[in-house]
Coordinates of C-alpha atoms in Angstrom, one line a residue:
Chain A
X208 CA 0.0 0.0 0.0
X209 CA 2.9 2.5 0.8
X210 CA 4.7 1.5 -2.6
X211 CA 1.5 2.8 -4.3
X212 CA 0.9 6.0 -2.5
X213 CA 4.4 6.8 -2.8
X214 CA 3.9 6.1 -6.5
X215 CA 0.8 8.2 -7.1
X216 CA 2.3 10.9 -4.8
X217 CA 5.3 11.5 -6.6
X218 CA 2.8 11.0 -10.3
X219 CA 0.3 13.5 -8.8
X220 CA 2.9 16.6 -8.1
X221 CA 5.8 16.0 -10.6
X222 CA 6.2 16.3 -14.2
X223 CA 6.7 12.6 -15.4
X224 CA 8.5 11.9 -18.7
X225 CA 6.0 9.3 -20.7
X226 CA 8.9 6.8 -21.1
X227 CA 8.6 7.1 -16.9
X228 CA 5.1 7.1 -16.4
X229 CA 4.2 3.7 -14.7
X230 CA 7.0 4.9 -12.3
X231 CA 8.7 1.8 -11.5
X232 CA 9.9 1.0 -8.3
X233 CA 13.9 0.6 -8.5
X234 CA 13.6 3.6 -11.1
X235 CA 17.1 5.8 -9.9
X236 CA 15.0 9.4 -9.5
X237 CA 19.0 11.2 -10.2
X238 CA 20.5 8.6 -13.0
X239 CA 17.1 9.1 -14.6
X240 CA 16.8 12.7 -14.4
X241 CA 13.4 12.5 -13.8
X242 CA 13.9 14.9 -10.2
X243 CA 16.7 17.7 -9.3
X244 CA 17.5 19.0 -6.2
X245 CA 14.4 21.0 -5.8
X246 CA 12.0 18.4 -6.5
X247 CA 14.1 15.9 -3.8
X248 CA 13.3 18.6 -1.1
X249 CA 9.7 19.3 -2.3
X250 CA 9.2 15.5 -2.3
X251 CA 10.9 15.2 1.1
X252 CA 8.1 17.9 2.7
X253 CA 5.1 16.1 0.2
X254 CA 6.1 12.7 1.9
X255 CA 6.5 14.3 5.0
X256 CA 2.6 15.4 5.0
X257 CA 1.4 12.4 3.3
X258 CA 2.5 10.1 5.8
X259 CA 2.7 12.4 8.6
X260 CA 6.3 10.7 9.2
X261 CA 8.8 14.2 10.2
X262 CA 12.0 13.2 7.9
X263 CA 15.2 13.9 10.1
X264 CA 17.6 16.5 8.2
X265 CA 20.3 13.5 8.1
X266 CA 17.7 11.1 6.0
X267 CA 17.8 13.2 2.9
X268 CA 19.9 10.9 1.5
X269 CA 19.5 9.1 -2.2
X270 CA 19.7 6.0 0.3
X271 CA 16.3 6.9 1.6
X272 CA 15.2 8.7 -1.5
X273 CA 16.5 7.7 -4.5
X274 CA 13.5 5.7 -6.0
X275 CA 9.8 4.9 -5.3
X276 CA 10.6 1.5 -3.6
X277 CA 13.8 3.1 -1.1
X278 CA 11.0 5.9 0.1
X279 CA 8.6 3.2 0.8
X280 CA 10.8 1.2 2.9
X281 CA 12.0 4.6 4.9
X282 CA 7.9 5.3 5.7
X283 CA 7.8 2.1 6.6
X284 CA 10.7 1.9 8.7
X285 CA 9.9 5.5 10.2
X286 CA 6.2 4.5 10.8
X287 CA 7.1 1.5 13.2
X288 CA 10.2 3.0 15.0
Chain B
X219 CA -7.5 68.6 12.5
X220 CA -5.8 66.8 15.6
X221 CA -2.7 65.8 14.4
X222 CA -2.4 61.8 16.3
X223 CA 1.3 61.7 18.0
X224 CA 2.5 57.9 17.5
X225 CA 4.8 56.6 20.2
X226 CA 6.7 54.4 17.7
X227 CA 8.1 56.3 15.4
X228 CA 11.5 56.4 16.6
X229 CA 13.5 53.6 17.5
X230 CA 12.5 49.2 17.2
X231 CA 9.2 50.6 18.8
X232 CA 6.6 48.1 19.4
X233 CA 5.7 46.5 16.9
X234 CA 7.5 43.2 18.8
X235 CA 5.4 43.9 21.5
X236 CA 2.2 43.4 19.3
X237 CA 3.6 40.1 17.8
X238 CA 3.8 38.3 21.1
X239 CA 7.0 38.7 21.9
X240 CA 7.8 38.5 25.0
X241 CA 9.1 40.8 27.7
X242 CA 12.4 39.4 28.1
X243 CA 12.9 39.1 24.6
X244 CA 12.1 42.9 24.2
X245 CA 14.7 43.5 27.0
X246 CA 17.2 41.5 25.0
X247 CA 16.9 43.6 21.7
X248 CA 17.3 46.3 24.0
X249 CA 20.8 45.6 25.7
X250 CA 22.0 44.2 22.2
X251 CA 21.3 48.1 20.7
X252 CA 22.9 49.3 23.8
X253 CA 25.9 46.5 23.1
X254 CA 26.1 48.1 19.3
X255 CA 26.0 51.8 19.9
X256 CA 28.4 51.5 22.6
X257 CA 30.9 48.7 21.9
X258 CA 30.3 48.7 17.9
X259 CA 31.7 52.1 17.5
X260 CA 34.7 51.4 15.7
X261 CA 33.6 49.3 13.6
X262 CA 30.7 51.8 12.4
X263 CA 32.9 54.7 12.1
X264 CA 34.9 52.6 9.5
X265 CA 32.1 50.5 7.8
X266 CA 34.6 50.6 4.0
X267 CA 37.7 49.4 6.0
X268 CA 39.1 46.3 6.8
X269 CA 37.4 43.3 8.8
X270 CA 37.2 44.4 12.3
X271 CA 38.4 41.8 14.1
X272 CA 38.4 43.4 17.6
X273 CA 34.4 44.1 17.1
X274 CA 34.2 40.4 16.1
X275 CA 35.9 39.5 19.6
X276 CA 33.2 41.8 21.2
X277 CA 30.5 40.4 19.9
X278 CA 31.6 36.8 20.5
X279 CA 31.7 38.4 24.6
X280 CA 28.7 39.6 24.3
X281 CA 27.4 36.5 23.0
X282 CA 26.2 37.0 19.1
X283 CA 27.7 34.4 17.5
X284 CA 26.7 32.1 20.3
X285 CA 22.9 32.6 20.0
X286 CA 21.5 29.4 18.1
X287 CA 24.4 27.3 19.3
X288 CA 23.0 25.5 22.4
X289 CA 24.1 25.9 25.9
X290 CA 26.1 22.8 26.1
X291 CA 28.5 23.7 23.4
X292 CA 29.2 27.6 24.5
X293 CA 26.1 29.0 23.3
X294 CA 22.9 30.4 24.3
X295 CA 20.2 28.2 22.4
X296 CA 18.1 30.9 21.9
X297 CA 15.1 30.4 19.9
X298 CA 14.8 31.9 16.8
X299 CA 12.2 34.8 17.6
X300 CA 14.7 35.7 20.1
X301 CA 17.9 35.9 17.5
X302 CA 15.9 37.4 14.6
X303 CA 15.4 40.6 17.2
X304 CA 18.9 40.8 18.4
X305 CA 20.2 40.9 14.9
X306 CA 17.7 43.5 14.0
X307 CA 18.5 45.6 16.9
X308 CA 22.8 44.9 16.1
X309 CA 21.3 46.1 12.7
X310 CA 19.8 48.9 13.7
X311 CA 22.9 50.0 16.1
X312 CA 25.9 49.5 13.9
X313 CA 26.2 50.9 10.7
X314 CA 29.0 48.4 9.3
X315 CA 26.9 45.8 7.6
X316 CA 30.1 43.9 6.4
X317 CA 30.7 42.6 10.0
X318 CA 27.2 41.6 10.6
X319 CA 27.6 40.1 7.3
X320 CA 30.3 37.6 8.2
X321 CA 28.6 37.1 11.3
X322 CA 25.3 35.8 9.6
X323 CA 27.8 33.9 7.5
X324 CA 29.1 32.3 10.2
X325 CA 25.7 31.4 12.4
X326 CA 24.2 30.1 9.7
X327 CA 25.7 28.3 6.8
X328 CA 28.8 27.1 9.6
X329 CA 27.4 26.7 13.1
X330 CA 24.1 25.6 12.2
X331 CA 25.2 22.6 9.8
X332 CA 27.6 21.7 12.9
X333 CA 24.8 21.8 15.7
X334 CA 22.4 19.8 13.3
X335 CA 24.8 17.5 11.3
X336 CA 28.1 17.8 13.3
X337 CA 29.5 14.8 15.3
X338 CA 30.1 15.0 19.4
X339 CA 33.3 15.4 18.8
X340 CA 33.1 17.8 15.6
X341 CA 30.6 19.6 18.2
X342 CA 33.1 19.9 21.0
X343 CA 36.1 21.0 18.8
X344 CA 34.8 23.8 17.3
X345 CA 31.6 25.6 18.8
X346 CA 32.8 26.5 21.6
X347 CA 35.3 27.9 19.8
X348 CA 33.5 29.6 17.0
X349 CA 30.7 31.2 19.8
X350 CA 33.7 32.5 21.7
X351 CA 34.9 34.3 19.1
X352 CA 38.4 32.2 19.0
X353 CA 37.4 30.8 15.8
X354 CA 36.3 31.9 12.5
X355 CA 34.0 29.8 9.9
X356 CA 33.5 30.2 6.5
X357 CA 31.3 27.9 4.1
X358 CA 32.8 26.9 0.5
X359 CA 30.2 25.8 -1.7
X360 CA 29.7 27.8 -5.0
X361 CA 32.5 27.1 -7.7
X362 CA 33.7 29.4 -10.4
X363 CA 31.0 26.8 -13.0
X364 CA 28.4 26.6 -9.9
X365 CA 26.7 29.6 -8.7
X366 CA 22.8 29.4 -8.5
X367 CA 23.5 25.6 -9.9
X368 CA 24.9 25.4 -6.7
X369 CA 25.1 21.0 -7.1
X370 CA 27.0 21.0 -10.5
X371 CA 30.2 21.4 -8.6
X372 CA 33.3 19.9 -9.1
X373 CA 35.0 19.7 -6.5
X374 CA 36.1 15.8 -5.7
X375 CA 36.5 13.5 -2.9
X376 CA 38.2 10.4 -3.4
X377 CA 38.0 8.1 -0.8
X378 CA 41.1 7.1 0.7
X379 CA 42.9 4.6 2.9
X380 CA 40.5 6.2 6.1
X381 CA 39.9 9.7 5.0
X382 CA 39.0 11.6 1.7
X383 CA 41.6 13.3 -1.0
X384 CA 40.0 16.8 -1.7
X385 CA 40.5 18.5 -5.0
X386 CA 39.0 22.0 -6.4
X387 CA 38.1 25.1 -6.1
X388 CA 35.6 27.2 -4.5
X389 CA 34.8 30.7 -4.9
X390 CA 32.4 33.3 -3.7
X391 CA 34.2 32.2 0.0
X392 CA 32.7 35.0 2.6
X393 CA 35.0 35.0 5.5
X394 CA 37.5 33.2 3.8
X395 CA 40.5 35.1 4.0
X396 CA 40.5 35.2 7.8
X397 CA 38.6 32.0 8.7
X398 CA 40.3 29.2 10.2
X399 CA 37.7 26.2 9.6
X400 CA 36.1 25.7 6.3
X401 CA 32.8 24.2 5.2
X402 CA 33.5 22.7 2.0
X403 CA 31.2 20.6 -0.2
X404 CA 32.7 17.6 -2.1
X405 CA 31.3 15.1 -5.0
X406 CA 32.2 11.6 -3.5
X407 CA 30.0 9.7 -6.1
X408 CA 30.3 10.8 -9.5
X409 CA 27.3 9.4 -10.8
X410 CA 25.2 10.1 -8.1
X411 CA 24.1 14.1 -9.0
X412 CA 23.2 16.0 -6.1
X413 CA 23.1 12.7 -4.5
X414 CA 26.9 12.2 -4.6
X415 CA 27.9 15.7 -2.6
X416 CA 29.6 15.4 0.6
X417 CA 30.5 17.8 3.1
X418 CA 33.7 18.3 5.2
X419 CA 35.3 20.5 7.6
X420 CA 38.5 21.2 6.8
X421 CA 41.4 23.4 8.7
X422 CA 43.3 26.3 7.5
X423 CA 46.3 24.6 7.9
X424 CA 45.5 21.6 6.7
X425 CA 47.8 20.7 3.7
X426 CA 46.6 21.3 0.2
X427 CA 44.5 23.7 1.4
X428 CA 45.4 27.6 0.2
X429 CA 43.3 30.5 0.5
X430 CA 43.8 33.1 -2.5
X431 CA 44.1 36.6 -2.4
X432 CA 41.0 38.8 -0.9
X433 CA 38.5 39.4 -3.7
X434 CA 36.9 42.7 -4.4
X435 CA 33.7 43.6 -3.7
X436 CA 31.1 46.4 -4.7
X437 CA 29.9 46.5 -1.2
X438 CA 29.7 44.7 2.3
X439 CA 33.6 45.7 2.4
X440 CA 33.8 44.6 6.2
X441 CA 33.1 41.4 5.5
X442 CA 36.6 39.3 3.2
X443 CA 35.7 36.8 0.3
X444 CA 38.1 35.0 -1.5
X445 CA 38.9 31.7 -3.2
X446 CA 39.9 28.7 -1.9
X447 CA 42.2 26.6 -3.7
X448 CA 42.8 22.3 -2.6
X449 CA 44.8 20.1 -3.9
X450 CA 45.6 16.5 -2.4
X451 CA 43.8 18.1 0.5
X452 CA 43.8 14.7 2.3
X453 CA 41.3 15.1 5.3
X454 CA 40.7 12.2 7.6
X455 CA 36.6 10.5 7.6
X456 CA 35.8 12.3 11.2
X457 CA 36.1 15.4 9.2
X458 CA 33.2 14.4 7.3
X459 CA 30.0 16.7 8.1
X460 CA 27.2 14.1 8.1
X461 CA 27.0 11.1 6.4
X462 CA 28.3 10.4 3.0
X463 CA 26.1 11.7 0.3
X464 CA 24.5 14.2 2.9
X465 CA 25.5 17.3 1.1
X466 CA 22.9 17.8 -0.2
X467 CA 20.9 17.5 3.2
X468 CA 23.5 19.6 5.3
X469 CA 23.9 22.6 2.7
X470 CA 19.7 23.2 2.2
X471 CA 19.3 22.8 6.0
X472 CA 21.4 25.8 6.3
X473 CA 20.3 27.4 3.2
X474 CA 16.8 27.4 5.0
X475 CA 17.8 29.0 8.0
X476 CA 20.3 31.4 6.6
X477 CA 17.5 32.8 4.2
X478 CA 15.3 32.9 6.9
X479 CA 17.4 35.1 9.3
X480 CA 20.2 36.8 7.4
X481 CA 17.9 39.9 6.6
X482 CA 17.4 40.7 9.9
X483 CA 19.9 42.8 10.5
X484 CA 18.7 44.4 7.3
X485 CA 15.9 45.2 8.5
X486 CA 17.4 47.2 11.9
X487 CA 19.5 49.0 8.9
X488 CA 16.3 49.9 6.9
X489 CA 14.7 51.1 10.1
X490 CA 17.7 53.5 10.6
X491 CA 17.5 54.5 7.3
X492 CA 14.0 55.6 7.3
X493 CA 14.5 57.6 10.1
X494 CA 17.3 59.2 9.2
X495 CA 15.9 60.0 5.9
X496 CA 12.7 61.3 7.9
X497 CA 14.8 63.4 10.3
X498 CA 16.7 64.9 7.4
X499 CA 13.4 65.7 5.1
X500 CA 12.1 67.7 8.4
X501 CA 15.1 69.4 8.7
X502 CA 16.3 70.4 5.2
X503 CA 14.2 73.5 4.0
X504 CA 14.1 74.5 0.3
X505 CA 11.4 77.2 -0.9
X506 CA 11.3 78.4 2.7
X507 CA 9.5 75.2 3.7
X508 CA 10.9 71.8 5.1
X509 CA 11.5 69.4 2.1
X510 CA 9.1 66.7 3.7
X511 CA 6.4 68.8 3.3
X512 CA 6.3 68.4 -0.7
X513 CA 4.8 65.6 -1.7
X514 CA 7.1 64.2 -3.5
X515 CA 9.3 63.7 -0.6
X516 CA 6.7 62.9 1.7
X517 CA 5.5 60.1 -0.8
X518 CA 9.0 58.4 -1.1
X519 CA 9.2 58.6 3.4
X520 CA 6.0 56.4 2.9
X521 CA 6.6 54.0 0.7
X522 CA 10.0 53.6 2.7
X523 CA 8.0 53.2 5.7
X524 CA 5.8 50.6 4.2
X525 CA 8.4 48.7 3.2
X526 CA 10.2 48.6 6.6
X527 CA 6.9 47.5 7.7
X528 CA 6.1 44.9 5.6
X529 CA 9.4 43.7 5.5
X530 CA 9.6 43.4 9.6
X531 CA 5.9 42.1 9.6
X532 CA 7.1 38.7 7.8
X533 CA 10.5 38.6 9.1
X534 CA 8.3 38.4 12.6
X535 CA 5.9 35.7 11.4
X536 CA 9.2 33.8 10.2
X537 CA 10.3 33.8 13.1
X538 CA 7.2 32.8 14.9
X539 CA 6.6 29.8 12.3
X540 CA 10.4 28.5 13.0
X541 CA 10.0 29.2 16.9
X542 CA 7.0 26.1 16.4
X543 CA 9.4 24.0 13.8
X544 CA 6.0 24.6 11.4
X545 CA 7.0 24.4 7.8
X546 CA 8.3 27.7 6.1
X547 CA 9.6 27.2 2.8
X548 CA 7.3 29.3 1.0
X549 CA 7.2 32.0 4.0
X550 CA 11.4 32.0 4.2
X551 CA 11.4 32.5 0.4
X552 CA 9.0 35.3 0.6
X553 CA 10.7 37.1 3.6
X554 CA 14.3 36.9 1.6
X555 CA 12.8 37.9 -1.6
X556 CA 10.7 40.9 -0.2
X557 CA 13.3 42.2 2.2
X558 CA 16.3 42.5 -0.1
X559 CA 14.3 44.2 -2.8
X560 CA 12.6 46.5 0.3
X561 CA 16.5 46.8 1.3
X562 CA 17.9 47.8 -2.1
X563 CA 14.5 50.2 -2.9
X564 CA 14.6 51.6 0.1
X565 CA 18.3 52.4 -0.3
X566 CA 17.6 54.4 -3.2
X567 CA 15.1 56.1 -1.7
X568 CA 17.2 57.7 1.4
X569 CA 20.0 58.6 -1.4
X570 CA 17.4 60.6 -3.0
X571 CA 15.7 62.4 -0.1
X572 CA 18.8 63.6 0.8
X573 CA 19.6 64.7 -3.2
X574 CA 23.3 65.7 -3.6
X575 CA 24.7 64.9 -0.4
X576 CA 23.3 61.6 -0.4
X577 CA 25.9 60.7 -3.3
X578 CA 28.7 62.5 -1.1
X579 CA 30.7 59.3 0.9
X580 CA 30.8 61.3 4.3
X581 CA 27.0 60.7 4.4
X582 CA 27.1 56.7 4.3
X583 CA 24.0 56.3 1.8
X584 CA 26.1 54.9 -1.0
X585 CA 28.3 52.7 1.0
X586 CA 24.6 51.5 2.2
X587 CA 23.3 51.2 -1.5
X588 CA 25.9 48.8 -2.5
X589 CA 25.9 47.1 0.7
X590 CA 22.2 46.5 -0.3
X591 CA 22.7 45.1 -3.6
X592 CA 24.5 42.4 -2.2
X593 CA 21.5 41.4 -0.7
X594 CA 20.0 40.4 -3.8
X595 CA 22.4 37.7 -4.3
X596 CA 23.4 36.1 -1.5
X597 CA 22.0 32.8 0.4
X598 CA 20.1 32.4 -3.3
X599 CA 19.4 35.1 -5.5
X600 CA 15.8 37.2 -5.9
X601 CA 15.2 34.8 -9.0
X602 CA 16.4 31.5 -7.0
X603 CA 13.6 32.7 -4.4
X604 CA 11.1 33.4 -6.5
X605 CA 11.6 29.5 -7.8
X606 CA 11.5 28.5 -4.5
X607 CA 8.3 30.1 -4.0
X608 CA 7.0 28.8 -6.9
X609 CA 8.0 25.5 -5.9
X610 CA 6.1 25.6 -3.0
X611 CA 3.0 27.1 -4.1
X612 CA 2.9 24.0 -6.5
X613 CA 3.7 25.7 -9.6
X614 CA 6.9 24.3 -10.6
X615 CA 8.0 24.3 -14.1
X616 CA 7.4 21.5 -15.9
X617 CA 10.1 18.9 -16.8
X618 CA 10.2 19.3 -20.3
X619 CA 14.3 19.8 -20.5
X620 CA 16.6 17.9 -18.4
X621 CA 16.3 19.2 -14.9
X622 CA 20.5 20.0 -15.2
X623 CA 18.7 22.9 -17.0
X624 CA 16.6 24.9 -14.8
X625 CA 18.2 27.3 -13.5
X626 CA 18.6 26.9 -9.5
X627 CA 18.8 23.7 -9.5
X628 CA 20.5 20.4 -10.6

């Protein structure tokens, strides 16, 4: 369920390339071009409010970040600490 | 008609007062005025000469660059609210805006990536240091290719055998030429964009390290820039600001801050221009009445006025919104955009109330004029926050180049 939201969150406030459009989960967001800087921080406050998880300053980090299926597992993660 | 006698209009009056702040934050902007016109004197009377070191020193005592740095590491931990007003009243009180440039400088693009990102140790080692005044900071981020595009730098970090070889250049360095710790931002993944950026803290006399000559600015002469030059700059990992690939985190956590308070000292300095300008249009008489009595002049006093207004009124709900940790992107933006515009208008403004001698140097209004400008392009220019504006009022552009070509961003 998180996977999706992320998915549809990111679909729903970014400008997608077609070739990008189903969003795929291991899709690098950087290697891709498909977000800059900007849109990483704009994405970090949209996830923020979405799953009303606060995102420490140290977890902006392509680690956390860098695709659909690494944010997922950080809400997750964040949800159940 | 009565005329109505307002009890503000000299002074910070109390328009704090009406925001909620508090009494002992009012008393605090108080005894920092009282700190500037009485132990900033020096440095005022010589606002175009060199960086005033001994004013630095006495402001460290006093406790300025200590203010967001908490308690247990030599500083005060004020919140917000409460260092927004100080800096507007050591705005207000002393008229050379180069040192409280290096001072913002300092708080917040060097201290504040320490408190939030730094290590214990990394903590320990330098803020005591930097809030007593011992030490000075400076940040190295913008390259001679990277400005506004501030993640396209180039500067590298190879890994090594437990540290990091760092080699570049960096430009635009405020405090550079007398700082003793730098900030500097590193790529140690090439492939990974602004993903791959690390940050570092690196010693003056670290090898590899050189500082180049002072450069030369329009304004803000108080405060030294220069560039910073390292080759095989070998640093070892527990110099490392964060974690690897943080960079990115640690410089727009400061950015945030430092565009959310580094215009409050402009706004004591607008407030002192206003009434000076004021003062100066009562006094001055042409056509055997006082110049503030034509419209014209009276008309450029208000819009001044508004401005200082308007530009205070945000600054204070800035403050308020960072006081509660509430999100402020679009409000920080806002605040940065419309105070250094105010700043630079205003500027004008006071030059031409006071017509010819407002050009002469003895009067200061040039000096503060190009001061001003500088406003417009530091911590992100007027056109970097009016993207980040748009960004947050969901309006981005939309992605039909490669993002590496929008401008403010990578």
């Amino acid at each position: 369920v998180t996977i999706d939201r992320v998915r549809k969150l990111i679909i729903d406030n970014f400008e997608i390339p077609p070739e990008h459009g189903d969003l795929p989960d291991d899709l690098p967001f950087v290697e891709s071009h498909l977000l800059d800087s900007l849109d990483m921080l704009s994405l970090v406050s949209l996830v923020e409010a979405e799953f009303n998880v606060p995102v420490r300053d140290e977890d902006v980090v392509l680690d956390n970040f860098g695709t659909v299926g690494r944010i997922a597992a950080y809400v997750d993660r964040r949800s159940t600490a | 008609m009565t005329s109505v006698r307002r009890s503000s209009e000299t002074g910070l009056g109390g328009v704090a007062r009406i925001f909620g702040f508090n009494e002992e934050q009012i008393e605090f902007r108080d005894t920092v005025l009282e700190f500037a016109r009485r132990d900033l004197v020096d440095a005022s009377s010589d606002p175009d000469g060199p960086f005033p070191r001994d004013a630095w020193n006495r402001c460290a005592e006093f406790g300025i660059q200590g203010l967001p740095v908490p308690e247990a590491h030599g500083g005060s931990g004020a919140p917000p609210s409460t260092v927004i007003l100080g800096l507007e009243a050591l705005g207000y009180g002393c008229r050379n805006n180069g040192l409280l440039f290096s001072l913002n400088a300092q708080m917040w693009a060097c201290e504040e990536p320490i408190v939030r990102f730094g290590s214990d140790a990394q903590r320990m080692r330098y803020l005591p240091r930097l809030c007593d005044g011992s030490l000075i900071a400076a940040h190295a981020m913008s390259e001679p290719d990277s400005g506004s595009d501030a993640f396209a730098l180039a500067t590298s970090a190879t890994k090594t055998d437990g540290g990091y070889r760092l080699a570049g250049s960096k430009t635009f360095v405020s405090n550079g030429p007398v700082a003793d710790v730098f900030l500097v931002f590193a790529r140690t993944s090439p492939a990974g964009g602004f993903g791959g950026i690390s940050a570092f803290l690196v010693e003056r006399d670290t090898p590899g390290l050189e500082v180049g000559a002072p450069l030369h600015k329009m304004g803000l002469t108080g405060s030294p820039m220069a560039e910073v030059f390292l080759s095989d700059c070998v640093v070892p990992e527990s110099q490392r600001l964060g974690a690897e690939g943080a960079g990115l985190a640690v410089f727009t956590a400061s950015m945030r801050v430092e565009r959310s308070c580094i215009l409050a000292t402009a706004v004591g300095t607008m407030q002192h221009q206003y009434e000076a300008s004021r003062n100066y249009a009562k006094a001055r008489r042409q056509f055997g009445q006082p110049i503030a009595s034509f419209q014209a002049i009276s008309h450029r006093l208000v819009e001044m006025r508004l401005r200082l207004d308007t530009a205070r009124l945000m600054l204070y709900r800035l403050a308020r919104l960072l006081d509660e940790h509430a999100p402020a992107d679009l409000e920080a933006a806002l605040t940065k955009l419309h105070i250094s515009e105010s700043y630079v208008a205003s500027s004008l403004d006071a030059l031409q109330v006071h017509g010819g001698y407002g050009y002469l140097t003895e009067y200061g209004l040039e000096r503060e004029l190009r001061d001003a400008v500088g406003a417009r392009l530091y911590s992100g220019t007027s056109d970097i926050q009016r993207n980040l504006a748009a960004r947050a009022l969901g309006l981005a552009a939309p992605a039909a180049d490669p993002p590496r070509n929008r401008e403010g961003a990578t």
